[in-house]
Structures are given as structure tokens and as C-alpha cells.
PDB file of C-alpha atoms in Angstrom:
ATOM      1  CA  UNK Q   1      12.960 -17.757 -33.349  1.00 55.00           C
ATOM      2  CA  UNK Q   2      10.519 -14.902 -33.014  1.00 59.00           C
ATOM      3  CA  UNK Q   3       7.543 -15.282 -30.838  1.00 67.00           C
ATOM      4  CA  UNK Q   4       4.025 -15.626 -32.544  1.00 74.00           C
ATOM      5  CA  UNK Q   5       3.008 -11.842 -31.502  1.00 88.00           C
ATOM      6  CA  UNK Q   6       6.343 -11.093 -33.317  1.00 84.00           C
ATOM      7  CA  UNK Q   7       5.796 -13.626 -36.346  1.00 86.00           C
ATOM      8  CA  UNK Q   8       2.520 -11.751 -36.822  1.00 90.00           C
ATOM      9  CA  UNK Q   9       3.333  -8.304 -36.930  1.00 91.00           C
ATOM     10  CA  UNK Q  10       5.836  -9.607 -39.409  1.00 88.00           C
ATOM     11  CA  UNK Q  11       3.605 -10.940 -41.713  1.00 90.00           C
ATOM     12  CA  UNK Q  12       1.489  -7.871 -41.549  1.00 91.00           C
ATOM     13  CA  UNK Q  13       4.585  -5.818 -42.302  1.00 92.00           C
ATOM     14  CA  UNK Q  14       5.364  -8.035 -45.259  1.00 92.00           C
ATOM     15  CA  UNK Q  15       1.574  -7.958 -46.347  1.00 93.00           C
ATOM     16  CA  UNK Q  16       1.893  -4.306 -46.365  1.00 92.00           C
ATOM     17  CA  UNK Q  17       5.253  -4.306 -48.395  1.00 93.00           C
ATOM     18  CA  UNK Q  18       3.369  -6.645 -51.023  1.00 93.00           C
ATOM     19  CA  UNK Q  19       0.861  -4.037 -51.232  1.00 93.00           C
ATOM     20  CA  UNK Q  20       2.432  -0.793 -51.365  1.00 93.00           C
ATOM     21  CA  UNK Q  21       5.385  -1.830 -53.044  1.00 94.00           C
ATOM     22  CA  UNK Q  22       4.724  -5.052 -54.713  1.00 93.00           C
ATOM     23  CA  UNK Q  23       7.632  -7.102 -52.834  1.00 94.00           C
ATOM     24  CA  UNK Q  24       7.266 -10.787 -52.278  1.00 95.00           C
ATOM     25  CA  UNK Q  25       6.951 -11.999 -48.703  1.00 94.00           C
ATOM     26  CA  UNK Q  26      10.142 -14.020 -49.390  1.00 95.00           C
ATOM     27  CA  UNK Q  27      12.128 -11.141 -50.525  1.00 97.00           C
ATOM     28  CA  UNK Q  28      10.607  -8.628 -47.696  1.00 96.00           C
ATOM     29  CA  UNK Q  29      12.247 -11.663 -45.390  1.00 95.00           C
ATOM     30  CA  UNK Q  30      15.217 -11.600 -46.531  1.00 97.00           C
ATOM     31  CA  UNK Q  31      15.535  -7.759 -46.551  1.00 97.00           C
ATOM     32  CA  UNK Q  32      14.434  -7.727 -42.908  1.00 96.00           C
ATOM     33  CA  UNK Q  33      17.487 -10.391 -42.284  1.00 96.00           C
ATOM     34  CA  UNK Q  34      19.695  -8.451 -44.299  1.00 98.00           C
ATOM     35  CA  UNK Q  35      18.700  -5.142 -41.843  1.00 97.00           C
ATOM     36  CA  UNK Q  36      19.821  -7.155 -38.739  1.00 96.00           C
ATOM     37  CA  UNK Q  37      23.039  -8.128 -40.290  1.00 97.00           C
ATOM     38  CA  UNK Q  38      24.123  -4.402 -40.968  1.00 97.00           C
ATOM     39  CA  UNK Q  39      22.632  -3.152 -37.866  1.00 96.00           C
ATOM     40  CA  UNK Q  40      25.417  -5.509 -36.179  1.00 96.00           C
ATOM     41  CA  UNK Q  41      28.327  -4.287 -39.141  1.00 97.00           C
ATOM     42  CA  UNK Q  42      26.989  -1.115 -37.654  1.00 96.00           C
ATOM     43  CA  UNK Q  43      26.683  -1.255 -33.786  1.00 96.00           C
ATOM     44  CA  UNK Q  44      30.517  -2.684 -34.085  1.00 96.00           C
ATOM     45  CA  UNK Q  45      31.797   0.439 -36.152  1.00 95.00           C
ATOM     46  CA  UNK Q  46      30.015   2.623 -33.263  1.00 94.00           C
ATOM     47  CA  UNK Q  47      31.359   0.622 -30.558  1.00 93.00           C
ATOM     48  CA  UNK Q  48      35.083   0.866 -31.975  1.00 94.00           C
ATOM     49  CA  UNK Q  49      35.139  -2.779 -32.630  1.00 96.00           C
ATOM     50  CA  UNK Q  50      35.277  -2.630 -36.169  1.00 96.00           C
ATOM     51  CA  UNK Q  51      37.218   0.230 -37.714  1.00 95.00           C
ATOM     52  CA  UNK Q  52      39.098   0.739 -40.639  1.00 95.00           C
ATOM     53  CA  UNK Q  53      42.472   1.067 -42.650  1.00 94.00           C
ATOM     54  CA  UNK Q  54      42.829   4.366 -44.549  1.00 94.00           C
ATOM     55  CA  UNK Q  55      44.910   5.463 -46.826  1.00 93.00           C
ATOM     56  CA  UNK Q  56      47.193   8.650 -47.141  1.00 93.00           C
ATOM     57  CA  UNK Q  57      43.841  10.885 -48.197  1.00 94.00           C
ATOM     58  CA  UNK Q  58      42.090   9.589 -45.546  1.00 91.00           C
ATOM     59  CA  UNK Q  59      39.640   7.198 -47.711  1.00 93.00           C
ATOM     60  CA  UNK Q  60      38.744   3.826 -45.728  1.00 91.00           C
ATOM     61  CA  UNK Q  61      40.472   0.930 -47.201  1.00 93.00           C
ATOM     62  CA  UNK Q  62      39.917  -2.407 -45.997  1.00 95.00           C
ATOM     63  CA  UNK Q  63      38.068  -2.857 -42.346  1.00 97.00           C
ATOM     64  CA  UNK Q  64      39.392  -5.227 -39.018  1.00 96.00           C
ATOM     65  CA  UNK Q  65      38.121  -6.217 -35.693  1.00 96.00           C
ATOM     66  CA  UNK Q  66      40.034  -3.602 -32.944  1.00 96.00           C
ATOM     67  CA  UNK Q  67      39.952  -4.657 -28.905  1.00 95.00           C
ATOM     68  CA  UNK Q  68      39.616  -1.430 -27.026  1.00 91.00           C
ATOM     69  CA  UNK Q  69      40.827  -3.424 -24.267  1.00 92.00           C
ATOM     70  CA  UNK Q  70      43.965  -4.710 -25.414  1.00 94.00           C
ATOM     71  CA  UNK Q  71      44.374  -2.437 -28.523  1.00 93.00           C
ATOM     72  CA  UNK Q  72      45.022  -5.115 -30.690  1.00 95.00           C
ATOM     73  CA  UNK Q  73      44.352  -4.993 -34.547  1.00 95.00           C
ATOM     74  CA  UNK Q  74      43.395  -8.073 -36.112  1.00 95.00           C
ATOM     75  CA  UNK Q  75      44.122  -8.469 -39.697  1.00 96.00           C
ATOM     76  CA  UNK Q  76      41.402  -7.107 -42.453  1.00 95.00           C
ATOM     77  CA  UNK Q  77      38.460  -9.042 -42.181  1.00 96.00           C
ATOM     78  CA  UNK Q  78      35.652  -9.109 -45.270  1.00 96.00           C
ATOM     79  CA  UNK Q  79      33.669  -5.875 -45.940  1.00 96.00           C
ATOM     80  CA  UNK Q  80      30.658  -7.428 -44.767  1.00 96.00           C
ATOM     81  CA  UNK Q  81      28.433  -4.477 -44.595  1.00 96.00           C
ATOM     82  CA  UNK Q  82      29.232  -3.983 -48.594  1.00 96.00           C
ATOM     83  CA  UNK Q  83      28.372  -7.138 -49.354  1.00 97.00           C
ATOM     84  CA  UNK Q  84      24.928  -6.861 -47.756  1.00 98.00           C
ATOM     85  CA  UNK Q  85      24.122  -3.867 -49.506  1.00 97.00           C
ATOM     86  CA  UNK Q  86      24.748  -5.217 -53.029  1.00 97.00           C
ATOM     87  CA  UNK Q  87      22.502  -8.234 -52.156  1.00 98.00           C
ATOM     88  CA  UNK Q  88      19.944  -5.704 -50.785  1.00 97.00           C
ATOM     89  CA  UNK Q  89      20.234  -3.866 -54.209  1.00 95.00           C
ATOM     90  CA  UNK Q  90      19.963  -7.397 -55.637  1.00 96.00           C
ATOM     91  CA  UNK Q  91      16.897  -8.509 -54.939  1.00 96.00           C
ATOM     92  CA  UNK Q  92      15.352  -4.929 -55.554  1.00 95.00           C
ATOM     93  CA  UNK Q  93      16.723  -5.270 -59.226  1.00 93.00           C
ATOM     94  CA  UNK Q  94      14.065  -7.646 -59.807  1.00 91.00           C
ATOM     95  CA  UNK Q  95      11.744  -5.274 -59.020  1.00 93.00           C
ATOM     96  CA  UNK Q  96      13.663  -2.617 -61.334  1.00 90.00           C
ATOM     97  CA  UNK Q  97      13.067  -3.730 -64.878  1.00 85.00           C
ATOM     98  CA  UNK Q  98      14.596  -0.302 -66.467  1.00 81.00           C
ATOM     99  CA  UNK Q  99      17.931  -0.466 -65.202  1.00 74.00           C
ATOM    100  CA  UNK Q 100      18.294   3.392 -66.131  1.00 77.00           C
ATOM    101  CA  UNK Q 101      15.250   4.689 -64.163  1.00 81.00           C
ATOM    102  CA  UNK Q 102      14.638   2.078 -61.119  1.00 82.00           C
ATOM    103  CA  UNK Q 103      11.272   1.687 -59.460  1.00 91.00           C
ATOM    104  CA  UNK Q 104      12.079   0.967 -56.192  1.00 93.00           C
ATOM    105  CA  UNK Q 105      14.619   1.793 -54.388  1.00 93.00           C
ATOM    106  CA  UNK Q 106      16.836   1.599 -51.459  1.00 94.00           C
ATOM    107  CA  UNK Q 107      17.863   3.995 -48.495  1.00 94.00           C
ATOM    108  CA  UNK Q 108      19.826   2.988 -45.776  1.00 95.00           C
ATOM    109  CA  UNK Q 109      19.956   4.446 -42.386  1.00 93.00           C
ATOM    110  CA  UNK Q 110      23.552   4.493 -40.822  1.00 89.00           C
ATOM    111  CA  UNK Q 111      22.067   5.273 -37.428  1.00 90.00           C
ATOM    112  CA  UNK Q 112      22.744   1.918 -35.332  1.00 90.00           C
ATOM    113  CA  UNK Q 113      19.443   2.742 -32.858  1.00 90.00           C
ATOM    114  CA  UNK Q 114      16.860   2.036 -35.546  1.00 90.00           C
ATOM    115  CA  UNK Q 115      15.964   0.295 -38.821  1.00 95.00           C
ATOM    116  CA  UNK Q 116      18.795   0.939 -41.268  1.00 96.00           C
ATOM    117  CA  UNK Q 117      16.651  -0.782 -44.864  1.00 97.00           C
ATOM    118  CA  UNK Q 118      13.943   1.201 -46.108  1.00 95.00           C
ATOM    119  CA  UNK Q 119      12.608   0.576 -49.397  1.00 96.00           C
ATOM    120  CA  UNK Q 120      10.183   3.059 -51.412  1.00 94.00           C
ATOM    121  CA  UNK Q 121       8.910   4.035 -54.858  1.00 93.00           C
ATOM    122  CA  UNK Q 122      11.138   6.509 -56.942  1.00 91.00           C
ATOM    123  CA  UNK Q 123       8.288   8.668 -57.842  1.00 91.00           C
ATOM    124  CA  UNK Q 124       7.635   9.231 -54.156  1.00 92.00           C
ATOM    125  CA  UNK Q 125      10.727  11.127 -54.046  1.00 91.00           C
ATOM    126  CA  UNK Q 126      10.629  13.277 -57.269  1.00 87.00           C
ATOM    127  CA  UNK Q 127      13.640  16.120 -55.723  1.00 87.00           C
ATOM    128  CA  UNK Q 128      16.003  13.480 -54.760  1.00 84.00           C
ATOM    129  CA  UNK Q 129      15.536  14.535 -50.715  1.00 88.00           C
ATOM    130  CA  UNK Q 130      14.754  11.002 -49.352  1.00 90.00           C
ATOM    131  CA  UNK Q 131      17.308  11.090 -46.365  1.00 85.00           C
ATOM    132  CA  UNK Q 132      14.961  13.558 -45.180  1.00 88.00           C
ATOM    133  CA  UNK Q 133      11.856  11.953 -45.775  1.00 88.00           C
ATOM    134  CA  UNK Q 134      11.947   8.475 -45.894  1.00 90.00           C
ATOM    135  CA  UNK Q 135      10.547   7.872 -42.903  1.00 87.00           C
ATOM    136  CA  UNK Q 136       7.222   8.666 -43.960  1.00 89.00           C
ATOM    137  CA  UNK Q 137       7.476   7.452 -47.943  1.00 92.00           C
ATOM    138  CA  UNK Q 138       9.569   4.334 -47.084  1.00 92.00           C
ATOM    139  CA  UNK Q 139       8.554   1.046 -45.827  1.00 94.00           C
ATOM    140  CA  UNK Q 140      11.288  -0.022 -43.107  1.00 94.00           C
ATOM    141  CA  UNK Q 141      11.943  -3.700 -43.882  1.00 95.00           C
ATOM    142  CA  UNK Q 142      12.732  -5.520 -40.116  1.00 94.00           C
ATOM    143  CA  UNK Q 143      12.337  -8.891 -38.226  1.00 89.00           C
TER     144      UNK Q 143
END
């Protein structure tokens, strides 16, 4: 449970969201929970502990959970981390009501040392270049 400090910088980041980008409180919530979910997906893939079967082309097939202790393999385990993003891209489709030309949309940041969901407005990114800038047109969606 966060502390109070932490439950009210929350709120002010999902007061901002409403405002800038017209997101409800509840689904700025459950984007932030959905952030700390694939930060973990993605600490383990840095850490080794989750890696994944390829196949002959090199193409990642199914993932599982590797000791780098013991080298053991377990067998696949559920794609997790694609199952958050589609319920990320869910509850921005709400938001989207011209499925050809969205609104809002999502970036995520693979790096596993920050916020990986960042949410902004399509025409803030006109060229298409918002893996270099959306830092400073997103809104990073965290607990």
C-alpha cells in the first residue's frame, strides 16, 4: 500500500492525465499497475530469468523461467508481457473512437530502470519520431 505522500503525488499525476489527456482516474490506475507488471516481465528478461524459445530464423517463440544457477529450463510459461500490452491498448481504445486514426496513444519503454507506459496525443507527434521524444510529449503513467 503506498504511503499518503505517495497516494498524493498519484492523484496529482492522475489529475494531470485527466487534464491533458482526458483519461479517467480509474483507467490512469490501472495503466500505472499495468507499468509495474511489465517493468517485472522486464527486469526478469534483463536478469536472464526469463528468456525465450526461438525458432530456426531466430524469431522468439514462446518464453520460460531459466535458473542461471542451476541452468534449468522450465517449460513455456504465458507471454505475460503481451498480454499486458493488449490490455494497455484496451483501455486506450476507449479513448480512440476512429479506430483508423487513434487519439491517444501508447509508447512503451523497454528500458527496465524507468517508466516503461507513456501515453500521449497523436497530433503531438505529427513525423512518427516519438521514441525520441516522448519523454517530453508523453505522460508516464506509474504508481
Amino acid at each position: 500500500m503506498p504511503t499518503t505522500s505517495r497516494q498524493s503525488e498519484l492523484l496529482i499525476r492522475c489529475d494531470r492525465a485527466t487534464n491533458d489527456l482526458g483519461l479517467s482516474c480509474v483507467d490512469y490506475g490501472r495503466l500505472a499497475r499495468l507499468n509495474k507488471l511489465i517493468k517485472y516481465w522486464v527486469e526478469e528478461e534483463c536478469n536472464g530469468t526469463i528468456q525465450w524459445t526461438e525458432d530456426e530464423e531466430g524469431n522468439p517463440i514462446c518464453p520460460y523461467n531459466y535458473n542461471p544457477d542451476t541452468g534449468a529450463r522450465s517449460k513455456p510459461i504465458q507471454d505475460r508481457y503481451s498480454k499486458y500490452l493488449k490490455e494497455c491498448e484496451s483501455i486506450l481504445d476507449k479513448y480512440n473512437p476512429n479506430k483508423l486514426e487513434a487519439t491517444l496513444k501508447l509508447y512503451i519503454q523497454g528500458d527496465p530502470r524507468g517508466c516503461h507506459v507513456w501515453i500521449y496525443k497523436a497530433s503531438d507527434d505529427p513525423e512518427g519520431r516519438v521514441d525520441c521524444i516522448y519523454n517530453s510529449i508523453g505522460t508516464a503513467c506509474y504508481e
